[in-house]
C-alpha positions as a LaTeX table, in Angstrom:
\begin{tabular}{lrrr}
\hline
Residue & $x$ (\AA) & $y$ (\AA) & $z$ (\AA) \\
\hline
Unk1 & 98.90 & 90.76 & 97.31 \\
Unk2 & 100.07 & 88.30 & 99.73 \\
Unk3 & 104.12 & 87.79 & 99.78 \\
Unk4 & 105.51 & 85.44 & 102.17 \\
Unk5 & 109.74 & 84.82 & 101.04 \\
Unk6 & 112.44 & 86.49 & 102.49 \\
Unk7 & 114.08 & 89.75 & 102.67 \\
Unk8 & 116.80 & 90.09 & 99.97 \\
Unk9 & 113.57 & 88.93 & 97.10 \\
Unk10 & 111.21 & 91.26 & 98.73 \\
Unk11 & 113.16 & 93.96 & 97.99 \\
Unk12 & 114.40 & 93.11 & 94.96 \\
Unk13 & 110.98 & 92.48 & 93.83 \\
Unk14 & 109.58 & 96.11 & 95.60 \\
Unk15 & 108.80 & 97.43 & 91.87 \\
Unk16 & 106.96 & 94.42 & 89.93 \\
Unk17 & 104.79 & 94.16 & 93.56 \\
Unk18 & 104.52 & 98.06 & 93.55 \\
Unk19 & 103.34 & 97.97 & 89.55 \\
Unk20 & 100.64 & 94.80 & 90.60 \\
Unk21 & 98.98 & 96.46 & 93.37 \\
Unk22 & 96.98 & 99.71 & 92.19 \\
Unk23 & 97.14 & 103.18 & 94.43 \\
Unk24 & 95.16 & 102.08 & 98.02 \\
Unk25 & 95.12 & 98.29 & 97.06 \\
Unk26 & 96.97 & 96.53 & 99.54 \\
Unk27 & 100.21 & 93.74 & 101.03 \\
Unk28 & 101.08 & 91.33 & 102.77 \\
Unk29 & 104.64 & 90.92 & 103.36 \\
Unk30 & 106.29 & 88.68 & 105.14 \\
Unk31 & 109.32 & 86.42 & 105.58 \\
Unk32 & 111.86 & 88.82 & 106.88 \\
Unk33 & 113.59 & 88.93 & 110.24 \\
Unk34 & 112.77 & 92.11 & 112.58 \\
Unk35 & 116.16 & 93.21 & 112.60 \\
Unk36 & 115.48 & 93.66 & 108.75 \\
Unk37 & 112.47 & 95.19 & 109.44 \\
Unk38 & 113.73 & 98.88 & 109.13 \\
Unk39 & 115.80 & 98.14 & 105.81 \\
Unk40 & 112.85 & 97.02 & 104.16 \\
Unk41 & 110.41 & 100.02 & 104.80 \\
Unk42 & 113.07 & 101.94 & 103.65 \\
Unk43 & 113.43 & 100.16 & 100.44 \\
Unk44 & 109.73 & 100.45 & 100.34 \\
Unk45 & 108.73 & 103.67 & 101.46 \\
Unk46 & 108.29 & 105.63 & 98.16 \\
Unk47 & 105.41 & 103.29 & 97.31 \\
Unk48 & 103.92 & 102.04 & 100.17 \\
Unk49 & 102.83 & 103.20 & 103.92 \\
Unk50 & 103.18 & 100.85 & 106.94 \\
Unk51 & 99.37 & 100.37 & 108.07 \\
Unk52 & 100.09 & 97.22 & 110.86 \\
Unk53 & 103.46 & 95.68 & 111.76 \\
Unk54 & 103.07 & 92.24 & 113.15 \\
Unk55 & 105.43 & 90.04 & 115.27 \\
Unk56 & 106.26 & 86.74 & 115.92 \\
Unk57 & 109.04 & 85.37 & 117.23 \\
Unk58 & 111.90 & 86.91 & 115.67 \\
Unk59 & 109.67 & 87.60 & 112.43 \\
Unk60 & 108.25 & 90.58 & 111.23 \\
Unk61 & 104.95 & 90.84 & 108.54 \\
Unk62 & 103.44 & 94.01 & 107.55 \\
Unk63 & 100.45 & 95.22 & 106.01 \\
Unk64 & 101.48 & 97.90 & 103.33 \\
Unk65 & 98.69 & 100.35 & 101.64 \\
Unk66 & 100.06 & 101.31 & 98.08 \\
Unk67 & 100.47 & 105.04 & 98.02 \\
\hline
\end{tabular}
């Protein structure tokens, strides 16, 4: 799954992208700042671990492996 909007829908959408993505499938998420960086894994951290954190600029994308 490839998700490129920003912050506030990425979290809101955590559970339809979490229910798409079967256990050890794999995101892409991007479109938040950094300094929301820490908020999102969080929000996301029940479903998902953090396997690459990229940056550029002030923007943050991760790759997330569905747990």
């Amino acid at each position: 799954l490839l998700a490129n909007i920003l912050y506030e829908p990425l979290v809101e959408l955590k559970d339809t992208f979490a229910g798409l993505i079967k256990q050890g499938g794999l995101g892409i998420f991007s479109g938040l700042m950094q300094h929301q960086q820490e908020d999102f894994l969080r929000a996301y951290k029940d479903s998902f671990k953090v396997m690459k954190i990229f940056h550029q600029e002030e923007w943050s994308g991760l790759l997330l492996e569905r747990l």
